PDB file of N, CA and C in Angstrom:
ATOM      1  N   PHE U   1     -50.506 -34.237  47.805  1.00 42.00           N
ATOM      2  CA  PHE U   1     -50.635 -33.605  46.516  1.00 42.00           C
ATOM      3  C   PHE U   1     -49.887 -32.288  46.540  1.00 42.00           C
ATOM      4  N   ILE U   2     -48.828 -32.142  45.698  1.00 45.00           N
ATOM      5  CA  ILE U   2     -47.988 -30.956  45.693  1.00 45.00           C
ATOM      6  C   ILE U   2     -48.143 -30.250  44.349  1.00 45.00           C
ATOM      7  N   ILE U   3     -48.373 -28.931  44.380  1.00 44.00           N
ATOM      8  CA  ILE U   3     -48.466 -28.125  43.162  1.00 44.00           C
ATOM      9  C   ILE U   3     -47.214 -27.271  43.085  1.00 44.00           C
ATOM     10  N   ALA U   4     -46.475 -27.408  41.999  1.00 46.00           N
ATOM     11  CA  ALA U   4     -45.251 -26.640  41.831  1.00 46.00           C
ATOM     12  C   ALA U   4     -45.537 -25.421  40.972  1.00 46.00           C
ATOM     13  N   MET U   5     -44.958 -24.290  41.335  1.00 50.00           N
ATOM     14  CA  MET U   5     -45.106 -23.065  40.562  1.00 50.00           C
ATOM     15  C   MET U   5     -44.175 -23.143  39.341  1.00 50.00           C
ATOM     16  N   SER U   6     -44.703 -22.780  38.205  1.00 49.00           N
ATOM     17  CA  SER U   6     -43.864 -22.808  37.008  1.00 49.00           C
ATOM     18  C   SER U   6     -43.079 -21.507  36.892  1.00 49.00           C
ATOM     19  N   THR U   7     -42.024 -21.558  36.111  1.00 51.00           N
ATOM     20  CA  THR U   7     -41.213 -20.356  35.922  1.00 51.00           C
ATOM     21  C   THR U   7     -41.937 -19.389  34.997  1.00 51.00           C
ATOM     22  N   LEU U   8     -41.409 -18.189  34.878  1.00 53.00           N
ATOM     23  CA  LEU U   8     -42.013 -17.160  34.035  1.00 53.00           C
ATOM     24  C   LEU U   8     -42.032 -17.590  32.577  1.00 53.00           C
ATOM     25  N   LYS U   9     -40.926 -18.177  32.094  1.00 53.00           N
ATOM     26  CA  LYS U   9     -40.872 -18.614  30.697  1.00 53.00           C
ATOM     27  C   LYS U   9     -41.879 -19.731  30.435  1.00 53.00           C
ATOM     28  N   ALA U  10     -42.030 -20.610  31.373  1.00 53.00           N
ATOM     29  CA  ALA U  10     -43.004 -21.682  31.210  1.00 53.00           C
ATOM     30  C   ALA U  10     -44.418 -21.115  31.209  1.00 53.00           C
ATOM     31  N   THR U  11     -44.659 -20.088  32.004  1.00 51.00           N
ATOM     32  CA  THR U  11     -45.974 -19.453  32.036  1.00 51.00           C
ATOM     33  C   THR U  11     -46.268 -18.790  30.695  1.00 51.00           C
ATOM     34  N   GLN U  12     -45.266 -18.129  30.113  1.00 50.00           N
ATOM     35  CA  GLN U  12     -45.461 -17.515  28.810  1.00 50.00           C
ATOM     36  C   GLN U  12     -45.688 -18.580  27.741  1.00 50.00           C
ATOM     37  N   ALA U  13     -45.027 -19.700  27.864  1.00 53.00           N
ATOM     38  CA  ALA U  13     -45.195 -20.782  26.901  1.00 53.00           C
ATOM     39  C   ALA U  13     -46.573 -21.419  27.036  1.00 53.00           C
ATOM     40  N   ASP U  14     -47.174 -21.302  28.216  1.00 54.00           N
ATOM     41  CA  ASP U  14     -48.498 -21.868  28.429  1.00 54.00           C
ATOM     42  C   ASP U  14     -49.601 -20.994  27.859  1.00 54.00           C
ATOM     43  N   GLY U  15     -49.260 -19.822  27.325  1.00 58.00           N
ATOM     44  CA  GLY U  15     -50.261 -18.987  26.683  1.00 58.00           C
ATOM     45  C   GLY U  15     -50.679 -17.786  27.505  1.00 58.00           C
ATOM     46  N   TYR U  16     -50.069 -17.544  28.637  1.00 57.00           N
ATOM     47  CA  TYR U  16     -50.420 -16.377  29.431  1.00 57.00           C
ATOM     48  C   TYR U  16     -49.700 -15.152  28.872  1.00 57.00           C
ATOM     49  N   TYR U  17     -50.418 -14.063  28.729  1.00 57.00           N
ATOM     50  CA  TYR U  17     -49.828 -12.839  28.204  1.00 57.00           C
ATOM     51  C   TYR U  17     -49.375 -11.953  29.353  1.00 57.00           C
ATOM     52  N   ILE U  18     -48.139 -11.510  29.280  1.00 57.00           N
ATOM     53  CA  ILE U  18     -47.604 -10.581  30.268  1.00 57.00           C
ATOM     54  C   ILE U  18     -47.302  -9.287  29.520  1.00 57.00           C
ATOM     55  N   PRO U  19     -48.060  -8.210  29.766  1.00 58.00           N
ATOM     56  CA  PRO U  19     -47.852  -6.976  29.016  1.00 58.00           C
ATOM     57  C   PRO U  19     -46.519  -6.318  29.349  1.00 58.00           C
ATOM     58  N   ASN U  20     -45.988  -5.529  28.401  1.00 59.00           N
ATOM     59  CA  ASN U  20     -44.760  -4.796  28.633  1.00 59.00           C
ATOM     60  C   ASN U  20     -44.997  -3.684  29.635  1.00 59.00           C
ATOM     61  N   ASP U  21     -43.940  -3.333  30.337  1.00 62.00           N
ATOM     62  CA  ASP U  21     -44.015  -2.249  31.308  1.00 62.00           C
ATOM     63  C   ASP U  21     -44.007  -0.923  30.552  1.00 62.00           C
ATOM     64  N   PRO U  22     -45.063  -0.094  30.657  1.00 63.00           N
ATOM     65  CA  PRO U  22     -45.104   1.151  29.891  1.00 63.00           C
ATOM     66  C   PRO U  22     -44.056   2.176  30.330  1.00 63.00           C
ATOM     67  N   SER U  23     -43.485   2.016  31.523  1.00 65.00           N
ATOM     68  CA  SER U  23     -42.476   2.966  31.982  1.00 65.00           C
ATOM     69  C   SER U  23     -41.129   2.738  31.291  1.00 65.00           C
ATOM     70  N   MET U  24     -40.941   1.557  30.674  1.00 60.00           N
ATOM     71  CA  MET U  24     -39.689   1.259  29.975  1.00 60.00           C
ATOM     72  C   MET U  24     -39.901   1.457  28.478  1.00 60.00           C
ATOM     73  N   PRO U  25     -39.106   2.314  27.852  1.00 62.00           N
ATOM     74  CA  PRO U  25     -39.283   2.521  26.410  1.00 62.00           C
ATOM     75  C   PRO U  25     -38.848   1.291  25.625  1.00 62.00           C
ATOM     76  N   GLY U  26     -39.537   1.070  24.506  1.00 60.00           N
ATOM     77  CA  GLY U  26     -39.202  -0.068  23.652  1.00 60.00           C
ATOM     78  C   GLY U  26     -38.025   0.238  22.751  1.00 60.00           C
ATOM     79  N   LYS U  27     -37.692  -0.726  21.934  1.00 58.00           N
ATOM     80  CA  LYS U  27     -36.602  -0.542  20.984  1.00 58.00           C
ATOM     81  C   LYS U  27     -37.035   0.466  19.923  1.00 58.00           C
ATOM     82  N   PRO U  28     -36.120   1.313  19.475  1.00 54.00           N
ATOM     83  CA  PRO U  28     -36.492   2.232  18.392  1.00 54.00           C
ATOM     84  C   PRO U  28     -36.703   1.460  17.094  1.00 54.00           C
ATOM     85  N   LYS U  29     -37.672   1.910  16.301  1.00 53.00           N
ATOM     86  CA  LYS U  29     -37.963   1.238  15.040  1.00 53.00           C
ATOM     87  C   LYS U  29     -36.862   1.534  14.036  1.00 53.00           C
ATOM     88  N   LYS U  30     -36.527   0.525  13.250  1.00 56.00           N
ATOM     89  CA  LYS U  30     -35.505   0.697  12.227  1.00 56.00           C
ATOM     90  C   LYS U  30     -36.082   1.505  11.073  1.00 56.00           C
ATOM     91  N   HIS U  31     -35.236   2.284  10.440  1.00 56.00           N
ATOM     92  CA  HIS U  31     -35.649   3.054   9.278  1.00 56.00           C
ATOM     93  C   HIS U  31     -35.891   2.096   8.117  1.00 56.00           C
ATOM     94  N   MET U  32     -37.018   2.265   7.447  1.00 60.00           N
ATOM     95  CA  MET U  32     -37.352   1.390   6.324  1.00 60.00           C
ATOM     96  C   MET U  32     -36.445   1.692   5.136  1.00 60.00           C
ATOM     97  N   SER U  33     -35.845   0.672   4.593  1.00 68.00           N
ATOM     98  CA  SER U  33     -34.990   0.829   3.433  1.00 68.00           C
ATOM     99  C   SER U  33     -35.848   0.797   2.177  1.00 68.00           C
ATOM    100  N   ASN U  34     -35.545   1.650   1.220  1.00 84.00           N
ATOM    101  CA  ASN U  34     -36.293   1.682  -0.027  1.00 84.00           C
ATOM    102  C   ASN U  34     -35.618   0.875  -1.117  1.00 84.00           C
ATOM    103  N   THR U  35     -34.646   0.052  -0.769  1.00 88.00           N
ATOM    104  CA  THR U  35     -34.008  -0.820  -1.746  1.00 88.00           C
ATOM    105  C   THR U  35     -34.812  -2.112  -1.829  1.00 88.00           C
ATOM    106  N   ILE U  36     -35.247  -2.444  -3.042  1.00 89.00           N
ATOM    107  CA  ILE U  36     -36.043  -3.650  -3.240  1.00 89.00           C
ATOM    108  C   ILE U  36     -35.419  -4.487  -4.345  1.00 89.00           C
ATOM    109  N   ARG U  37     -35.885  -5.710  -4.474  1.00 90.00           N
ATOM    110  CA  ARG U  37     -35.469  -6.599  -5.554  1.00 90.00           C
ATOM    111  C   ARG U  37     -36.520  -6.467  -6.649  1.00 90.00           C
ATOM    112  N   PHE U  38     -36.105  -5.974  -7.822  1.00 90.00           N
ATOM    113  CA  PHE U  38     -37.016  -5.680  -8.928  1.00 90.00           C
ATOM    114  C   PHE U  38     -36.755  -6.646 -10.070  1.00 90.00           C
ATOM    115  N   GLU U  39     -37.813  -7.236 -10.611  1.00 91.00           N
ATOM    116  CA  GLU U  39     -37.693  -8.137 -11.756  1.00 91.00           C
ATOM    117  C   GLU U  39     -38.220  -7.423 -12.994  1.00 91.00           C
ATOM    118  N   MET U  40     -37.408  -7.390 -14.037  1.00 91.00           N
ATOM    119  CA  MET U  40     -37.769  -6.679 -15.261  1.00 91.00           C
ATOM    120  C   MET U  40     -39.055  -7.272 -15.837  1.00 91.00           C
ATOM    121  N   PRO U  41     -40.098  -6.454 -16.041  1.00 90.00           N
ATOM    122  CA  PRO U  41     -41.389  -6.993 -16.505  1.00 90.00           C
ATOM    123  C   PRO U  41     -41.450  -7.255 -18.010  1.00 90.00           C
ATOM    124  N   PHE U  42     -40.498  -6.715 -18.779  1.00 91.00           N
ATOM    125  CA  PHE U  42     -40.475  -6.904 -20.228  1.00 91.00           C
ATOM    126  C   PHE U  42     -39.053  -6.694 -20.717  1.00 91.00           C
ATOM    127  N   HIS U  43     -38.786  -7.047 -21.981  1.00 94.00           N
ATOM    128  CA  HIS U  43     -37.457  -6.841 -22.566  1.00 94.00           C
ATOM    129  C   HIS U  43     -37.237  -5.349 -22.777  1.00 94.00           C
ATOM    130  N   ILE U  44     -36.033  -4.868 -22.445  1.00 92.00           N
ATOM    131  CA  ILE U  44     -35.682  -3.473 -22.715  1.00 92.00           C
ATOM    132  C   ILE U  44     -34.276  -3.424 -23.301  1.00 92.00           C
ATOM    133  N   TRP U  45     -33.911  -2.283 -23.869  1.00 94.00           N
ATOM    134  CA  TRP U  45     -32.569  -2.064 -24.378  1.00 94.00           C
ATOM    135  C   TRP U  45     -31.996  -0.853 -23.663  1.00 94.00           C
ATOM    136  N   CYS U  46     -30.770  -0.966 -23.212  1.00 92.00           N
ATOM    137  CA  CYS U  46     -30.082   0.135 -22.538  1.00 92.00           C
ATOM    138  C   CYS U  46     -29.836   1.246 -23.558  1.00 92.00           C
ATOM    139  N   SER U  47     -30.124   2.488 -23.187  1.00 92.00           N
ATOM    140  CA  SER U  47     -29.958   3.602 -24.127  1.00 92.00           C
ATOM    141  C   SER U  47     -28.496   4.002 -24.306  1.00 92.00           C
ATOM    142  N   LYS U  48     -27.610   3.555 -23.426  1.00 92.00           N
ATOM    143  CA  LYS U  48     -26.192   3.912 -23.540  1.00 92.00           C
ATOM    144  C   LYS U  48     -25.395   2.838 -24.289  1.00 92.00           C
ATOM    145  N   CYS U  49     -25.454   1.589 -23.832  1.00 92.00           N
ATOM    146  CA  CYS U  49     -24.640   0.532 -24.454  1.00 92.00           C
ATOM    147  C   CYS U  49     -25.405  -0.269 -25.512  1.00 92.00           C
ATOM    148  N   LYS U  50     -26.712  -0.004 -25.657  1.00 92.00           N
ATOM    149  CA  LYS U  50     -27.567  -0.641 -26.675  1.00 92.00           C
ATOM    150  C   LYS U  50     -27.684  -2.153 -26.512  1.00 92.00           C
ATOM    151  N   GLU U  51     -27.410  -2.667 -25.330  1.00 92.00           N
ATOM    152  CA  GLU U  51     -27.540  -4.105 -25.064  1.00 92.00           C
ATOM    153  C   GLU U  51     -28.943  -4.414 -24.549  1.00 92.00           C
ATOM    154  N   LYS U  52     -29.419  -5.608 -24.874  1.00 93.00           N
ATOM    155  CA  LYS U  52     -30.743  -6.046 -24.451  1.00 93.00           C
ATOM    156  C   LYS U  52     -30.693  -6.529 -23.007  1.00 93.00           C
ATOM    157  N   ILE U  53     -31.676  -6.116 -22.212  1.00 92.00           N
ATOM    158  CA  ILE U  53     -31.863  -6.631 -20.857  1.00 92.00           C
ATOM    159  C   ILE U  53     -33.160  -7.425 -20.898  1.00 92.00           C
ATOM    160  N   ALA U  54     -33.065  -8.712 -20.685  1.00 93.00           N
ATOM    161  CA  ALA U  54     -34.199  -9.619 -20.896  1.00 93.00           C
ATOM    162  C   ALA U  54     -35.228  -9.529 -19.775  1.00 93.00           C
ATOM    163  N   LYS U  55     -36.433  -9.919 -20.136  1.00 93.00           N
ATOM    164  CA  LYS U  55     -37.520 -10.020 -19.177  1.00 93.00           C
ATOM    165  C   LYS U  55     -37.141 -11.037 -18.108  1.00 93.00           C
ATOM    166  N   GLY U  56     -37.395 -10.723 -16.839  1.00 92.00           N
ATOM    167  CA  GLY U  56     -37.110 -11.650 -15.752  1.00 92.00           C
ATOM    168  C   GLY U  56     -35.777 -11.433 -15.071  1.00 92.00           C
ATOM    169  N   VAL U  57     -34.920 -10.557 -15.634  1.00 92.00           N
ATOM    170  CA  VAL U  57     -33.639 -10.265 -14.988  1.00 92.00           C
ATOM    171  C   VAL U  57     -33.918  -9.449 -13.731  1.00 92.00           C
ATOM    172  N   ARG U  58     -33.268  -9.809 -12.640  1.00 92.00           N
ATOM    173  CA  ARG U  58     -33.525  -9.139 -11.358  1.00 92.00           C
ATOM    174  C   ARG U  58     -32.438  -8.120 -11.043  1.00 92.00           C
ATOM    175  N   PHE U  59     -32.870  -6.996 -10.480  1.00 90.00           N
ATOM    176  CA  PHE U  59     -31.982  -5.907 -10.097  1.00 90.00           C
ATOM    177  C   PHE U  59     -32.304  -5.470  -8.683  1.00 90.00           C
ATOM    178  N   ASN U  60     -31.305  -4.919  -7.982  1.00 91.00           N
ATOM    179  CA  ASN U  60     -31.562  -4.176  -6.758  1.00 91.00           C
ATOM    180  C   ASN U  60     -31.911  -2.763  -7.200  1.00 91.00           C
ATOM    181  N   SER U  61     -33.065  -2.266  -6.778  1.00 92.00           N
ATOM    182  CA  SER U  61     -33.477  -0.941  -7.228  1.00 92.00           C
ATOM    183  C   SER U  61     -33.972  -0.113  -6.055  1.00 92.00           C
ATOM    184  N   LYS U  62     -33.988   1.191  -6.267  1.00 92.00           N
ATOM    185  CA  LYS U  62     -34.509   2.131  -5.279  1.00 92.00           C
ATOM    186  C   LYS U  62     -35.963   2.425  -5.627  1.00 92.00           C
ATOM    187  N   LYS U  63     -36.842   2.243  -4.658  1.00 92.00           N
ATOM    188  CA  LYS U  63     -38.266   2.491  -4.845  1.00 92.00           C
ATOM    189  C   LYS U  63     -38.581   3.865  -4.266  1.00 92.00           C
ATOM    190  N   LYS U  64     -39.270   4.705  -5.054  1.00 91.00           N
ATOM    191  CA  LYS U  64     -39.536   6.073  -4.621  1.00 91.00           C
ATOM    192  C   LYS U  64     -40.965   6.462  -4.986  1.00 91.00           C
ATOM    193  N   HIS U  65     -41.693   7.029  -4.036  1.00 92.00           N
ATOM    194  CA  HIS U  65     -43.051   7.514  -4.271  1.00 92.00           C
ATOM    195  C   HIS U  65     -42.939   8.894  -4.914  1.00 92.00           C
ATOM    196  N   ILE U  66     -43.444   9.040  -6.156  1.00 91.00           N
ATOM    197  CA  ILE U  66     -43.265  10.311  -6.870  1.00 91.00           C
ATOM    198  C   ILE U  66     -44.563  11.075  -7.067  1.00 91.00           C
ATOM    199  N   GLY U  67     -45.694  10.503  -6.715  1.00 90.00           N
ATOM    200  CA  GLY U  67     -46.953  11.224  -6.876  1.00 90.00           C
ATOM    201  C   GLY U  67     -48.151  10.326  -6.654  1.00 90.00           C
ATOM    202  N   ASP U  68     -49.330  10.880  -6.902  1.00 91.00           N
ATOM    203  CA  ASP U  68     -50.581  10.152  -6.747  1.00 91.00           C
ATOM    204  C   ASP U  68     -51.474  10.401  -7.954  1.00 91.00           C
ATOM    205  N   TYR U  69     -52.246   9.396  -8.310  1.00 91.00           N
ATOM    206  CA  TYR U  69     -53.299   9.543  -9.303  1.00 91.00           C
ATOM    207  C   TYR U  69     -54.566   9.062  -8.619  1.00 91.00           C
ATOM    208  N   LEU U  70     -55.455  10.003  -8.309  1.00 90.00           N
ATOM    209  CA  LEU U  70     -56.622   9.746  -7.462  1.00 90.00           C
ATOM    210  C   LEU U  70     -56.115   9.166  -6.138  1.00 90.00           C
ATOM    211  N   SER U  71     -56.446   7.931  -5.815  1.00 89.00           N
ATOM    212  CA  SER U  71     -55.960   7.357  -4.555  1.00 89.00           C
ATOM    213  C   SER U  71     -54.845   6.332  -4.771  1.00 89.00           C
ATOM    214  N   THR U  72     -54.346   6.220  -6.013  1.00 90.00           N
ATOM    215  CA  THR U  72     -53.309   5.248  -6.343  1.00 90.00           C
ATOM    216  C   THR U  72     -51.942   5.921  -6.350  1.00 90.00           C
ATOM    217  N   LYS U  73     -50.967   5.292  -5.717  1.00 91.00           N
ATOM    218  CA  LYS U  73     -49.624   5.849  -5.674  1.00 91.00           C
ATOM    219  C   LYS U  73     -48.892   5.595  -6.982  1.00 91.00           C
ATOM    220  N   ILE U  74     -48.073   6.562  -7.391  1.00 92.00           N
ATOM    221  CA  ILE U  74     -47.213   6.416  -8.560  1.00 92.00           C
ATOM    222  C   ILE U  74     -45.803   6.182  -8.041  1.00 92.00           C
ATOM    223  N   TRP U  75     -45.176   5.083  -8.478  1.00 92.00           N
ATOM    224  CA  TRP U  75     -43.854   4.690  -7.998  1.00 92.00           C
ATOM    225  C   TRP U  75     -42.817   4.823  -9.100  1.00 92.00           C
ATOM    226  N   SER U  76     -41.586   5.081  -8.686  1.00 93.00           N
ATOM    227  CA  SER U  76     -40.451   5.123  -9.590  1.00 93.00           C
ATOM    228  C   SER U  76     -39.426   4.109  -9.088  1.00 93.00           C
ATOM    229  N   PHE U  77     -38.889   3.298  -9.997  1.00 93.00           N
ATOM    230  CA  PHE U  77     -37.883   2.297  -9.658  1.00 93.00           C
ATOM    231  C   PHE U  77     -36.602   2.639 -10.411  1.00 93.00           C
ATOM    232  N   SER U  78     -35.519   2.916  -9.685  1.00 94.00           N
ATOM    233  CA  SER U  78     -34.239   3.302 -10.289  1.00 94.00           C
ATOM    234  C   SER U  78     -33.222   2.192 -10.083  1.00 94.00           C
ATOM    235  N   MET U  79     -32.547   1.811 -11.167  1.00 93.00           N
ATOM    236  CA  MET U  79     -31.535   0.758 -11.095  1.00 93.00           C
ATOM    237  C   MET U  79     -30.437   1.065 -12.097  1.00 93.00           C
ATOM    238  N   ARG U  80     -29.349   0.341 -12.042  1.00 93.00           N
ATOM    239  CA  ARG U  80     -28.218   0.533 -12.950  1.00 93.00           C
ATOM    240  C   ARG U  80     -28.112  -0.640 -13.913  1.00 93.00           C
ATOM    241  N   CYS U  81     -27.740  -0.348 -15.155  1.00 91.00           N
ATOM    242  CA  CYS U  81     -27.466  -1.394 -16.146  1.00 91.00           C
ATOM    243  C   CYS U  81     -26.274  -2.211 -15.646  1.00 91.00           C
ATOM    244  N   HIS U  82     -26.372  -3.521 -15.740  1.00 89.00           N
ATOM    245  CA  HIS U  82     -25.300  -4.383 -15.233  1.00 89.00           C
ATOM    246  C   HIS U  82     -24.077  -4.407 -16.151  1.00 89.00           C
ATOM    247  N   LEU U  83     -24.187  -3.845 -17.349  1.00 89.00           N
ATOM    248  CA  LEU U  83     -23.068  -3.836 -18.283  1.00 89.00           C
ATOM    249  C   LEU U  83     -22.307  -2.508 -18.292  1.00 89.00           C
ATOM    250  N   CYS U  84     -23.043  -1.379 -18.263  1.00 92.00           N
ATOM    251  CA  CYS U  84     -22.376  -0.077 -18.402  1.00 92.00           C
ATOM    252  C   CYS U  84     -22.670   0.887 -17.243  1.00 92.00           C
ATOM    253  N   SER U  85     -23.433   0.482 -16.257  1.00 90.00           N
ATOM    254  CA  SER U  85     -23.793   1.296 -15.082  1.00 90.00           C
ATOM    255  C   SER U  85     -24.628   2.524 -15.430  1.00 90.00           C
ATOM    256  N   ASN U  86     -25.321   2.497 -16.551  1.00 93.00           N
ATOM    257  CA  ASN U  86     -26.245   3.569 -16.910  1.00 93.00           C
ATOM    258  C   ASN U  86     -27.478   3.482 -16.016  1.00 93.00           C
ATOM    259  N   LEU U  87     -28.034   4.630 -15.606  1.00 94.00           N
ATOM    260  CA  LEU U  87     -29.218   4.660 -14.757  1.00 94.00           C
ATOM    261  C   LEU U  87     -30.458   4.332 -15.583  1.00 94.00           C
ATOM    262  N   ILE U  88     -31.262   3.376 -15.107  1.00 92.00           N
ATOM    263  CA  ILE U  88     -32.521   2.988 -15.745  1.00 92.00           C
ATOM    264  C   ILE U  88     -33.629   3.318 -14.766  1.00 92.00           C
ATOM    265  N   VAL U  89     -34.633   4.055 -15.227  1.00 93.00           N
ATOM    266  CA  VAL U  89     -35.759   4.439 -14.373  1.00 93.00           C
ATOM    267  C   VAL U  89     -37.050   3.927 -15.003  1.00 93.00           C
ATOM    268  N   ILE U  90     -37.857   3.216 -14.194  1.00 92.00           N
ATOM    269  CA  ILE U  90     -39.160   2.732 -14.638  1.00 92.00           C
ATOM    270  C   ILE U  90     -40.195   3.333 -13.700  1.00 92.00           C
ATOM    271  N   LYS U  91     -41.252   3.938 -14.289  1.00 92.00           N
ATOM    272  CA  LYS U  91     -42.314   4.557 -13.507  1.00 92.00           C
ATOM    273  C   LYS U  91     -43.635   3.832 -13.756  1.00 92.00           C
ATOM    274  N   THR U  92     -44.454   3.699 -12.724  1.00 90.00           N
ATOM    275  CA  THR U  92     -45.778   3.116 -12.904  1.00 90.00           C
ATOM    276  C   THR U  92     -46.691   4.169 -13.502  1.00 90.00           C
ATOM    277  N   ASP U  93     -47.710   3.722 -14.225  1.00 89.00           N
ATOM    278  CA  ASP U  93     -48.661   4.632 -14.873  1.00 89.00           C
ATOM    279  C   ASP U  93     -50.072   4.126 -14.617  1.00 89.00           C
ATOM    280  N   PRO U  94     -50.706   4.546 -13.535  1.00 86.00           N
ATOM    281  CA  PRO U  94     -52.049   4.027 -13.221  1.00 86.00           C
ATOM    282  C   PRO U  94     -53.149   4.606 -14.107  1.00 86.00           C
ATOM    283  N   LYS U  95     -52.859   5.637 -14.919  1.00 83.00           N
ATOM    284  CA  LYS U  95     -53.876   6.233 -15.788  1.00 83.00           C
ATOM    285  C   LYS U  95     -54.296   5.297 -16.922  1.00 83.00           C
ATOM    286  N   THR U  96     -53.353   4.442 -17.374  1.00 73.00           N
ATOM    287  CA  THR U  96     -53.677   3.567 -18.509  1.00 73.00           C
ATOM    288  C   THR U  96     -54.067   2.184 -18.082  1.00 73.00           C
TER     289      THR U  96
END
């Protein structure tokens, strides 16, 4: 009866946990990007070109924390009109 030793990768695949060596630093964490994919929640009209932007149109927008109301965060979403590049800003309003 012969028992063969498994390799390290096979041991990890078998469910054994091997902790990281604390003397070796880990990878640095990546900086979180504030660019998100935003879907228009209602129909709006651009104030510069007067064109309608329909509900459901998706934009790449910048998400920014601008304040707090009690314990709820107030967010600002900034994006550009796809027709005239005018800046559109939408802010959350937790008071209402």
